[in-house]
Amino acid sequence: MSKHVMEAFEERASRARLGGGAERIKAQHEKGKLSARERIELLLDEGSFEEFDMFVQHDCHDFGMGEKHIPGDGVVTGHGRVDGRRVFVFAKDFTVFGGSLSRTHAGKIAKIQDLAMRVGAPIVGLFDAGGARIQEGVDALGGYGEVFLRNVLASGVVPQISCIMGPCAGGDVYSPAMTDFIFMVKDSSYMFVTGPDVVRTVTNEEVSAAQLGGGEIHTTRSGVADGLFAHDVEAMSQLRRLLSFLPSSNRESPPRRKSLDPVKRVEPSLETLVPDNPNVPYDVKELILKIVDEGDFFELQEDYARNIVTGFARMDGMPVGIVANQPLVLAGVLDCDASRKAARFVRFCNAFSIPLVTLVDVPGFLPGTSQEYSGLIKHGAKLLFAYSEVTVPKVTLIVRKAYGGAYVVMSSKHIRGDVNYAWPSAQIAVMGAAGAVEVLHRRERDDAEAMGRHVAEYEDRFLNPFVAAERGYIDDVIAPGETRMRICTALNMLRDKRLENPSKRNGNIPL
Ligand code: HXC
């Protein structure tokens, strides 16, 4: 090949690599953001990125777009490796038309989505973009339709992870919303259906980007995002960590690693974790960190619905999904937000064959008008539906309270819990002693001595794990210090579990 041809090729490629140009990349850096290509470099194993469609250009001629062509058209796409395992990636390039999506830009993403599904590898989307390219009209909307459709088809087939790394609107929030996980970056990322300017025009509401859809809002109030990272570099390294827990697709088992943490490690300190007084809280995360391999726990939605804890860990090297009521927050009660948070997590684990470990300390569902008006019945039912439907191995430990409907919901034997343990401190009952005695002995309400006697009787009979154990609803009452060993053994026993639900087109989870 002549030198001239090679030089022309190099020149085209380096122009494409610059996206919107050096000035715009500088502006990106000044906002504390990396460029699309810099982010991909950090996400993938060194030198593993294979780029596709670097020379794609839009074909719009309206609004003067015929004269504005930037190779790549606002998105960098391709594949590479994370810890040696194949991952597909697309990164929106804010320096090119604000990362907005044209018909051809959508075609690049759809190509990656199709390939990832065919090959069986996760898709990571890095978002920094203003939605549908306004100049393209229906072509851009249709382009989003193509991407959304593939988000749905890929759901449950390959893990889909979105990281919001700039101001994102329209399709650039709806597409992430249909993926498995959404992460954001502190102070530089925003998610809204439409930005503050449009909000002002349409509703007269004055609101800043941070108030409308900043990372704090979506990780604490709306629950749209699963985590918030300090900056782009941390975000990319945490996405790598998350991927280490996940199988590449639903055709594979989750990646098992050799663990140096002994399965038989005994933790005597767990014997004093649960306070004698049932109304005194403790931190369930202490229990999680003490039983999982090397105390490594990847928590999701840490600051949202904190009364339930969800996340990934490993036990004897095997990835597991952990769901735990958190007595430190609202006594670990189940409310609308906690039910939705856990239900979605449980269903993700099932889709990708990740066993579930459920740690129960729950006083019931949160009563009152605020919850009822918010649809607690429907939201609570989501969690019940999810736990009942899943077929992955389910190991449950009742640590303290398991009251009422919440006992049934939290992976009980009755909804196909495979191995159900309880600590000696477990209390399994329709409700706590005070409430129960109030209902059963209403006529003696004014007789303090009699009421005290009834409470003692009730506590003695029901507030222990043995009534359930006598009936086989609890497989064993275990010593707290041996929890790690017992759960690991159960998970190993269940490794080849087979269970199928009746054939159907789809169930009808109460959405
Ligand atoms: C074309 C766009 C664009 C868009 C941004 N730009 N969004 N160009 N189509 N959707 C361009 C800007 O004109 C600008 O170009 C450059 O990108 C940077 O944008 P700025 O506004 O200067 O940046 P910033 O102030 O940081 O604000 C970013 C933003 C804002 C919050 C994303 O640009 C914005 O609100 N954009 C519109 C968002 C939106 O409503 N999109 C349509 C959604 S509808 P120059 O050359 O001047 O630098 C949708 C439908 C999908 O997506 C279907 C959903 C179900």
Coordinates of C-alpha atoms and ligand atoms in Angstrom, one line a residue:
M1 CA 0.0 0.0 0.0
S2 CA 1.3 3.4 -0.8
K3 CA 2.5 5.7 1.9
H4 CA 0.0 8.3 0.8
V5 CA -3.0 5.9 1.4
M6 CA -1.7 5.0 4.8
E7 CA -1.2 8.6 5.7
A8 CA -4.7 9.5 4.6
F9 CA -6.1 6.6 6.7
E10 CA -4.1 7.7 9.7
E11 CA -5.2 11.2 9.3
R12 CA -8.9 10.2 9.1
A13 CA -8.6 7.9 12.1
S14 CA -6.9 10.5 14.3
R15 CA -9.5 13.1 13.4
A16 CA -12.2 10.7 14.3
R17 CA -10.5 9.9 17.6
L18 CA -10.6 13.6 18.5
G19 CA -14.5 13.6 18.3
G20 CA -15.7 17.2 18.7
G21 CA -12.1 18.5 18.8
A22 CA -9.4 19.4 21.3
E23 CA -11.2 22.5 22.6
R24 CA -14.4 20.6 23.5
I25 CA -12.3 17.8 25.1
K26 CA -10.6 20.5 27.2
A27 CA -14.0 21.9 28.2
Q28 CA -15.0 18.3 29.2
H29 CA -11.9 18.0 31.4
E30 CA -12.6 21.4 33.0
K31 CA -15.9 20.1 34.1
G32 CA -14.1 17.2 35.9
K33 CA -15.2 14.7 33.2
L34 CA -13.1 12.4 31.1
S35 CA -13.6 12.0 27.3
A36 CA -15.6 9.0 26.0
R37 CA -12.4 7.3 24.9
E38 CA -10.5 8.0 28.2
R39 CA -13.4 6.4 30.0
I40 CA -13.3 3.3 27.8
E41 CA -9.6 3.0 28.4
L42 CA -10.1 2.9 32.1
L43 CA -13.0 0.5 32.0
L44 CA -11.4 -2.2 29.8
D45 CA -8.2 -4.2 30.3
E46 CA -5.2 -2.3 28.8
G47 CA -5.0 -2.4 25.1
S48 CA -8.1 -4.7 24.7
F49 CA -10.5 -2.2 23.1
E50 CA -11.6 -3.0 19.5
E51 CA -13.5 -0.1 18.1
F52 CA -16.4 -0.4 15.5
D53 CA -17.9 2.3 13.3
M54 CA -15.4 5.0 13.9
F55 CA -16.1 6.6 10.6
V56 CA -19.9 6.5 10.7
Q57 CA -21.5 9.9 10.0
H58 CA -25.1 11.1 10.2
D59 CA -27.2 11.6 7.1
C60 CA -29.3 14.5 8.2
H61 CA -29.6 17.6 6.0
D62 CA -32.1 19.7 7.9
F63 CA -31.2 22.8 10.0
G64 CA -27.8 23.1 8.4
M65 CA -26.7 19.7 9.5
G66 CA -25.6 18.8 5.9
E67 CA -22.4 20.9 6.5
K68 CA -21.7 19.5 10.0
H69 CA -20.2 16.1 9.9
I70 CA -18.1 14.6 12.7
P71 CA -16.9 11.0 12.2
G72 CA -18.2 8.6 14.9
D73 CA -21.3 10.8 15.2
G74 CA -21.3 11.2 19.0
V75 CA -20.8 7.7 20.3
V76 CA -17.7 5.4 20.6
T77 CA -18.6 1.7 20.4
G78 CA -16.8 -1.6 20.4
H79 CA -15.8 -4.5 22.7
G80 CA -12.9 -5.4 24.9
R81 CA -12.1 -7.3 28.1
V82 CA -12.6 -6.8 31.8
D83 CA -10.4 -9.2 33.9
G84 CA -10.0 -11.2 30.6
R85 CA -13.7 -11.6 30.0
R86 CA -15.5 -10.1 27.0
V87 CA -17.5 -7.0 27.5
F88 CA -19.3 -4.8 24.9
V89 CA -19.3 -1.0 25.5
F90 CA -20.6 2.2 24.1
A91 CA -19.7 5.6 25.4
K92 CA -21.6 8.8 24.4
D93 CA -19.3 11.6 23.3
F94 CA -20.6 14.8 24.7
T95 CA -18.2 16.8 22.5
V96 CA -20.1 15.8 19.4
F97 CA -23.6 17.4 19.2
G98 CA -23.9 17.0 23.0
G99 CA -23.7 13.2 22.5
S100 CA -27.2 13.4 21.1
L101 CA -28.6 10.4 19.2
S102 CA -29.1 10.4 15.5
R103 CA -30.4 7.5 13.3
T104 CA -26.9 6.4 12.5
H105 CA -25.7 6.9 16.1
A106 CA -28.5 4.6 17.1
G107 CA -27.5 2.0 14.5
K108 CA -24.0 1.9 16.1
I109 CA -25.5 1.1 19.5
A110 CA -27.9 -1.4 18.1
K111 CA -25.1 -3.2 16.4
I112 CA -23.3 -3.6 19.7
Q113 CA -26.4 -4.8 21.4
D114 CA -27.1 -7.4 18.8
L115 CA -23.6 -8.7 18.9
A116 CA -23.5 -8.9 22.7
M117 CA -26.7 -10.9 22.7
R118 CA -25.4 -13.3 20.0
V119 CA -22.0 -13.7 21.7
G120 CA -23.4 -13.7 25.3
A121 CA -21.4 -10.8 26.9
P122 CA -22.4 -7.9 29.1
I123 CA -23.1 -4.4 27.7
V124 CA -21.8 -1.4 29.5
G125 CA -23.2 2.0 28.4
L126 CA -21.5 5.2 29.4
F127 CA -23.9 8.1 29.1
D128 CA -23.1 11.8 28.7
A129 CA -25.7 13.0 26.3
G130 CA -28.8 15.2 25.6
G131 CA -31.2 12.6 24.2
A132 CA -32.7 12.6 20.7
R133 CA -30.9 14.8 18.2
I134 CA -33.4 17.6 17.8
Q135 CA -32.5 18.3 14.2
E136 CA -33.3 14.7 13.1
G137 CA -36.9 14.6 14.4
V138 CA -38.6 11.3 13.9
D139 CA -35.4 9.6 12.7
A140 CA -33.9 10.2 16.1
L141 CA -37.0 9.0 17.9
G142 CA -37.1 5.9 15.8
G143 CA -33.4 5.3 16.5
Y144 CA -34.2 5.3 20.2
G145 CA -37.0 2.9 19.6
E146 CA -34.5 0.5 18.1
V147 CA -32.2 0.8 21.1
F148 CA -35.0 0.5 23.6
L149 CA -36.3 -2.7 21.9
R150 CA -32.9 -4.2 22.2
N151 CA -32.6 -3.2 25.9
V152 CA -35.7 -5.2 26.5
L153 CA -34.7 -8.2 24.4
A154 CA -31.3 -8.3 26.1
S155 CA -32.9 -8.0 29.6
G156 CA -32.2 -11.3 31.4
V157 CA -30.0 -12.5 28.5
V158 CA -26.8 -10.4 29.2
P159 CA -26.2 -8.1 32.1
Q160 CA -26.7 -4.4 31.0
I161 CA -25.0 -1.7 33.1
S162 CA -25.4 2.0 32.6
C163 CA -23.2 4.7 34.0
I164 CA -24.5 8.3 33.9
M165 CA -21.4 10.6 33.5
G166 CA -22.8 13.9 32.4
P167 CA -26.1 15.7 31.9
C168 CA -28.5 13.1 30.4
A169 CA -32.0 13.6 29.2
G170 CA -34.8 12.0 27.2
G171 CA -33.7 8.7 25.6
D172 CA -30.4 8.9 27.4
V173 CA -32.3 8.3 30.7
Y174 CA -35.0 6.0 29.3
S175 CA -32.6 3.5 27.8
P176 CA -30.6 3.3 31.1
A177 CA -33.9 2.8 33.0
M178 CA -34.4 -0.4 31.1
T179 CA -31.0 -1.8 32.0
D180 CA -30.1 -3.7 35.1
F181 CA -28.1 -1.1 37.0
I182 CA -27.6 2.6 36.8
F183 CA -24.7 4.4 38.4
M184 CA -24.0 8.1 38.6
V185 CA -21.0 10.3 39.2
K186 CA -21.0 13.0 42.0
D187 CA -21.4 16.6 40.9
S188 CA -21.1 15.9 37.1
S189 CA -24.0 13.7 36.2
Y190 CA -27.7 14.4 36.0
M191 CA -30.7 12.4 34.8
F192 CA -34.0 13.9 33.8
V193 CA -36.7 13.4 31.3
T194 CA -36.2 17.0 30.3
G195 CA -33.7 19.6 31.6
P196 CA -34.3 22.6 33.8
D197 CA -34.7 25.0 30.8
V198 CA -37.6 23.0 29.4
V199 CA -39.1 22.6 32.9
R200 CA -39.1 26.4 33.3
T201 CA -40.8 26.9 29.9
V202 CA -43.5 24.3 30.4
T203 CA -44.3 24.5 34.1
N204 CA -42.7 27.8 35.3
E205 CA -40.8 25.7 37.9
E206 CA -37.4 27.1 38.7
V207 CA -35.1 24.2 39.5
S208 CA -31.4 23.5 39.2
A209 CA -30.0 20.5 37.4
A210 CA -28.8 19.0 40.7
Q211 CA -32.2 19.5 42.4
L212 CA -34.0 18.0 39.4
G213 CA -31.9 15.0 38.8
G214 CA -28.5 15.1 40.5
G215 CA -26.8 12.0 41.8
E216 CA -28.0 12.6 45.4
I217 CA -31.6 12.9 44.3
H218 CA -31.5 9.6 42.4
T219 CA -29.6 7.6 45.0
T220 CA -31.6 8.8 48.0
R221 CA -35.1 10.0 46.9
S222 CA -36.2 8.5 43.6
G223 CA -34.2 5.3 43.8
V224 CA -33.6 5.5 40.0
A225 CA -29.8 5.0 40.5
D226 CA -28.0 2.2 42.2
G227 CA -24.9 4.0 43.3
L228 CA -23.0 7.2 43.2
F229 CA -19.2 7.4 42.6
A230 CA -16.8 10.2 43.5
H231 CA -15.4 10.7 40.0
D232 CA -15.0 9.1 36.6
V233 CA -12.0 7.0 37.6
E234 CA -13.7 5.5 40.6
A235 CA -16.8 4.8 38.5
M236 CA -14.8 2.8 36.0
S237 CA -13.0 0.8 38.6
Q238 CA -16.2 0.0 40.4
L239 CA -17.9 -1.1 37.2
R240 CA -15.1 -3.6 36.8
R241 CA -15.6 -4.8 40.3
L242 CA -19.4 -5.2 39.8
L243 CA -18.7 -7.2 36.6
S244 CA -16.6 -9.6 38.5
F245 CA -19.7 -10.9 40.3
L246 CA -21.8 -11.4 37.2
P247 CA -21.9 -14.2 34.6
S248 CA -21.4 -13.0 31.0
S249 CA -24.9 -14.2 30.1
N250 CA -27.8 -16.3 31.2
R251 CA -26.1 -19.3 29.4
E252 CA -23.3 -19.3 32.0
S253 CA -22.9 -19.9 35.7
P254 CA -21.7 -16.9 37.8
P255 CA -17.9 -16.7 37.8
R256 CA -16.6 -18.8 40.8
R257 CA -13.2 -17.7 42.2
K258 CA -10.9 -19.6 44.5
S259 CA -11.3 -18.0 47.9
L260 CA -8.5 -17.8 50.5
D261 CA -11.1 -17.2 53.2
P262 CA -11.7 -20.5 55.0
V263 CA -15.3 -21.8 54.7
K264 CA -15.0 -23.1 58.3
R265 CA -14.0 -19.7 59.7
V266 CA -16.0 -19.3 63.0
E267 CA -17.0 -15.9 64.2
P268 CA -17.7 -16.0 67.9
S269 CA -18.4 -12.3 67.9
L270 CA -21.7 -12.9 66.2
E271 CA -23.0 -14.5 69.4
T272 CA -23.3 -11.0 70.8
L273 CA -24.5 -9.2 67.7
V274 CA -28.2 -9.3 68.6
P275 CA -29.0 -7.3 71.7
D276 CA -31.1 -8.9 74.4
N277 CA -33.8 -6.2 74.1
P278 CA -35.7 -6.8 70.9
N279 CA -36.2 -3.1 70.5
V280 CA -32.5 -2.3 70.3
P281 CA -31.1 -2.2 66.8
Y282 CA -27.8 -3.6 65.4
D283 CA -26.2 -3.2 62.1
V284 CA -26.9 -6.1 59.8
K285 CA -24.0 -5.1 57.6
E286 CA -21.7 -6.3 60.4
L287 CA -23.2 -9.7 60.0
I288 CA -22.9 -9.6 56.2
L289 CA -19.2 -8.5 56.3
K290 CA -18.4 -11.3 58.8
I291 CA -19.9 -14.1 56.8
V292 CA -18.9 -13.4 53.2
D293 CA -15.5 -14.1 51.6
E294 CA -12.9 -11.6 52.7
G295 CA -15.6 -9.1 53.9
D296 CA -16.1 -8.1 50.2
F297 CA -19.6 -6.8 49.7
F298 CA -20.8 -4.7 46.7
E299 CA -23.8 -2.9 48.0
L300 CA -26.5 -1.6 45.6
Q301 CA -28.8 1.3 46.5
E302 CA -26.9 1.9 49.7
D303 CA -28.6 5.2 50.4
Y304 CA -32.1 4.4 49.2
A305 CA -34.7 2.4 51.3
R306 CA -31.9 1.8 53.8
N307 CA -34.3 -0.5 55.8
I308 CA -33.3 -3.3 53.4
V309 CA -29.8 -4.0 52.2
T310 CA -29.0 -5.6 48.8
G311 CA -25.8 -6.4 47.1
F312 CA -23.3 -9.0 45.8
A313 CA -20.7 -11.0 47.7
R314 CA -19.0 -14.3 47.4
M315 CA -19.3 -17.3 49.7
D316 CA -16.8 -20.1 49.2
G317 CA -15.8 -18.3 46.0
M318 CA -19.4 -18.4 44.6
P319 CA -21.2 -15.1 43.8
V320 CA -24.3 -14.7 45.9
G321 CA -27.0 -12.0 46.1
I322 CA -27.6 -10.8 49.6
V323 CA -30.9 -9.4 50.8
A324 CA -31.0 -8.3 54.5
N325 CA -33.5 -6.4 56.6
Q326 CA -31.6 -3.6 58.3
P327 CA -32.8 -3.2 62.0
L328 CA -30.8 0.1 62.2
V329 CA -33.3 1.9 59.9
L330 CA -37.1 1.9 60.7
A331 CA -36.4 -1.3 62.7
G332 CA -36.0 -3.1 59.3
V333 CA -39.7 -2.8 58.4
L334 CA -40.8 -3.5 54.9
D335 CA -42.3 -0.4 53.2
C336 CA -43.1 0.4 49.5
D337 CA -39.5 1.5 48.6
A338 CA -37.8 -1.4 50.4
S339 CA -40.1 -3.9 48.8
R340 CA -39.5 -2.6 45.3
K341 CA -35.8 -2.3 45.8
A342 CA -35.4 -5.9 47.0
A343 CA -37.9 -7.4 44.5
R344 CA -35.9 -6.0 41.5
F345 CA -32.7 -7.3 43.0
V346 CA -34.1 -10.8 43.6
R347 CA -35.3 -11.0 40.0
F348 CA -31.9 -9.9 38.6
C349 CA -30.2 -12.6 40.6
N350 CA -32.6 -15.2 39.3
A351 CA -32.2 -14.1 35.7
F352 CA -28.4 -14.7 36.0
S353 CA -28.4 -17.8 38.2
I354 CA -27.0 -16.0 41.3
P355 CA -28.1 -17.8 44.5
L356 CA -29.9 -15.7 47.1
V357 CA -28.9 -15.5 50.7
T358 CA -31.6 -13.8 52.8
L359 CA -31.0 -12.5 56.3
V360 CA -34.3 -11.8 58.1
D361 CA -35.0 -9.4 61.0
V362 CA -38.3 -7.8 60.1
P363 CA -41.1 -6.6 62.3
G364 CA -43.6 -6.6 59.4
F365 CA -45.0 -4.2 56.8
L366 CA -45.1 -0.5 57.8
P367 CA -48.7 0.4 58.7
G368 CA -50.4 3.7 58.1
T369 CA -52.1 5.9 55.5
S370 CA -48.9 7.2 53.9
Q371 CA -47.8 3.7 53.0
E372 CA -51.3 2.5 52.1
Y373 CA -51.9 5.5 49.8
S374 CA -48.6 4.8 48.1
G375 CA -49.7 1.3 47.3
L376 CA -48.0 -0.8 49.9
I377 CA -50.2 -3.7 49.0
K378 CA -49.0 -3.7 45.4
H379 CA -45.4 -3.0 46.2
G380 CA -45.2 -5.5 49.0
A381 CA -46.7 -8.0 46.6
K382 CA -43.9 -7.4 44.2
L383 CA -41.4 -8.8 46.7
L384 CA -43.6 -11.7 47.6
F385 CA -44.1 -12.5 43.9
A386 CA -40.4 -12.2 43.2
Y387 CA -39.3 -14.5 46.0
S388 CA -42.0 -17.0 45.1
E389 CA -41.2 -17.1 41.4
V390 CA -37.4 -17.4 41.5
T391 CA -35.8 -20.8 41.0
V392 CA -32.2 -20.1 42.0
P393 CA -30.9 -21.6 45.3
K394 CA -32.4 -19.8 48.3
V395 CA -30.8 -19.9 51.7
T396 CA -32.5 -18.0 54.5
L397 CA -31.4 -17.2 58.0
I398 CA -33.8 -15.7 60.5
V399 CA -31.7 -13.7 62.8
R400 CA -34.3 -12.2 65.1
K401 CA -37.8 -11.0 64.2
A402 CA -39.9 -12.6 61.4
Y403 CA -43.4 -11.3 62.0
G404 CA -46.5 -11.7 60.0
G405 CA -46.7 -11.5 56.2
A406 CA -43.1 -10.4 56.2
Y407 CA -42.1 -13.8 57.6
V408 CA -43.7 -15.5 54.6
V409 CA -42.3 -12.9 52.1
M410 CA -38.6 -13.1 53.2
S411 CA -37.8 -16.3 51.4
S412 CA -39.7 -18.6 53.9
K413 CA -40.0 -22.4 53.4
H414 CA -43.6 -21.9 52.3
I415 CA -42.5 -20.1 49.1
R416 CA -39.7 -22.6 48.2
G417 CA -36.9 -21.5 50.5
D418 CA -34.4 -24.4 50.0
V419 CA -32.5 -24.2 53.3
N420 CA -34.0 -22.1 56.1
Y421 CA -32.0 -21.6 59.2
A422 CA -32.7 -19.6 62.4
W423 CA -30.5 -18.3 65.2
P424 CA -31.6 -19.2 68.7
S425 CA -32.6 -15.5 69.0
A426 CA -35.2 -15.8 66.2
Q427 CA -38.8 -14.9 67.0
I428 CA -41.3 -16.2 64.5
A429 CA -44.9 -15.1 65.0
V430 CA -47.9 -13.3 63.6
M431 CA -46.8 -10.2 65.4
G432 CA -44.8 -8.9 68.4
A433 CA -46.0 -9.7 72.0
A434 CA -47.5 -6.3 72.9
G435 CA -49.6 -6.1 69.7
A436 CA -50.7 -9.7 70.0
V437 CA -51.8 -9.4 73.7
E438 CA -53.6 -6.2 72.9
V439 CA -55.7 -8.0 70.3
L440 CA -56.3 -11.3 72.2
H441 CA -56.9 -9.8 75.7
R442 CA -58.5 -6.5 74.9
R443 CA -61.0 -6.8 77.8
E444 CA -58.2 -7.0 80.3
R445 CA -56.4 -3.9 78.9
D446 CA -56.7 -2.1 82.3
D447 CA -55.3 -4.9 84.3
A448 CA -51.5 -4.4 84.1
E449 CA -50.6 -7.4 86.0
A450 CA -52.7 -9.8 83.8
M451 CA -51.5 -8.1 80.6
G452 CA -47.9 -8.6 81.8
R453 CA -48.6 -12.3 82.4
H454 CA -50.1 -12.7 78.9
V455 CA -47.1 -11.0 77.3
A456 CA -44.8 -13.3 79.1
E457 CA -46.9 -16.3 78.1
Y458 CA -46.9 -15.2 74.4
E459 CA -43.1 -14.5 74.4
D460 CA -42.5 -17.9 75.9
R461 CA -44.6 -19.8 73.4
F462 CA -44.0 -18.0 70.1
L463 CA -41.0 -15.7 70.3
N464 CA -38.4 -18.4 69.6
P465 CA -37.5 -20.4 66.5
F466 CA -38.6 -23.8 67.9
V467 CA -42.3 -23.8 67.1
A468 CA -41.3 -23.3 63.4
A469 CA -38.5 -25.8 63.8
E470 CA -40.8 -28.4 65.2
R471 CA -42.9 -28.1 62.1
G472 CA -39.9 -28.3 59.7
Y473 CA -40.4 -24.7 58.5
I474 CA -36.9 -24.1 59.8
D475 CA -34.4 -26.8 58.8
D476 CA -32.1 -26.1 61.7
V477 CA -31.4 -23.7 64.6
I478 CA -27.7 -22.8 64.2
A479 CA -25.0 -21.3 66.3
P480 CA -24.4 -17.7 65.2
G481 CA -20.6 -18.2 65.1
E482 CA -21.0 -21.0 62.6
T483 CA -23.2 -19.1 60.2
R484 CA -20.6 -18.7 57.4
M485 CA -19.9 -22.4 57.4
R486 CA -23.5 -23.5 57.4
I487 CA -24.5 -21.1 54.6
C488 CA -21.6 -22.1 52.5
T489 CA -22.4 -25.8 53.0
A490 CA -26.0 -25.2 52.0
L491 CA -25.0 -23.3 48.9
N492 CA -22.6 -26.1 47.9
M493 CA -25.3 -28.7 48.4
L494 CA -27.7 -26.6 46.2
R495 CA -25.2 -26.1 43.4
D496 CA -26.9 -28.4 41.0
K497 CA -30.4 -27.4 42.0
R498 CA -33.1 -27.9 39.3
L499 CA -36.5 -26.3 39.6
E500 CA -38.9 -25.2 36.9
N501 CA -42.1 -23.1 37.1
P502 CA -45.1 -24.1 35.1
S503 CA -44.9 -23.2 31.4
K504 CA -46.5 -19.8 30.7
R505 CA -46.1 -16.9 28.3
N506 CA -45.4 -14.6 31.2
G507 CA -46.4 -14.3 34.8
N508 CA -48.1 -11.0 35.8
I509 CA -46.0 -9.5 38.6
P510 CA -48.0 -6.7 40.3
L511 CA -46.2 -3.8 38.7
Ligands
HXC1 C1 -29.0 18.3 19.4 C2 -28.0 18.9 21.3 C3 -28.9 18.2 22.1 C4 -29.9 17.5 21.4 C5 -27.5 19.1 23.4 N1 -27.1 19.4 22.2 N2 -28.6 18.3 23.4 N3 -28.0 18.9 20.0 N4 -29.9 17.6 20.0 N5 -30.9 16.8 22.0 C6 -26.0 20.3 21.8 C7 -26.2 21.7 22.2 O1 -26.9 22.4 21.2 C8 -24.7 22.2 22.3 O2 -24.2 22.4 21.1 C9 -24.0 21.0 22.9 O3 -24.9 19.8 22.6 C10 -23.8 21.0 24.4 O4 -25.1 21.3 25.0 P1 -25.3 22.5 26.1 O5 -26.7 22.8 26.2 O6 -24.3 23.6 25.7 O7 -24.7 21.8 27.4 P2 -25.2 21.9 28.9 O8 -25.5 23.3 29.2 O9 -24.3 21.1 29.7 O10 -26.7 21.1 28.9 C11 -26.8 19.8 28.5 C12 -28.3 19.4 28.4 C13 -29.0 20.4 27.4 C14 -28.9 19.4 29.8 C15 -28.3 17.9 27.9 O11 -28.2 20.5 26.2 C16 -30.4 19.9 27.1 O12 -31.3 20.1 27.9 N6 -30.5 19.4 25.9 C17 -31.8 19.0 25.4 C18 -32.3 17.8 26.1 C19 -33.6 17.2 25.5 O13 -34.7 17.7 25.9 N7 -33.4 16.3 24.6 C20 -34.5 15.7 23.8 C21 -35.1 14.6 24.7 S1 -36.4 13.8 23.9 P3 -23.2 23.6 20.8 O14 -22.8 23.4 19.4 O15 -23.9 24.9 21.0 O16 -22.1 23.4 21.7 C22 -35.8 12.3 23.6 C23 -36.8 11.3 23.1 C24 -36.5 9.9 23.2 O17 -34.7 12.0 23.8 C25 -37.7 9.0 23.6 C26 -37.9 8.9 25.0 C27 -39.0 8.0 25.4

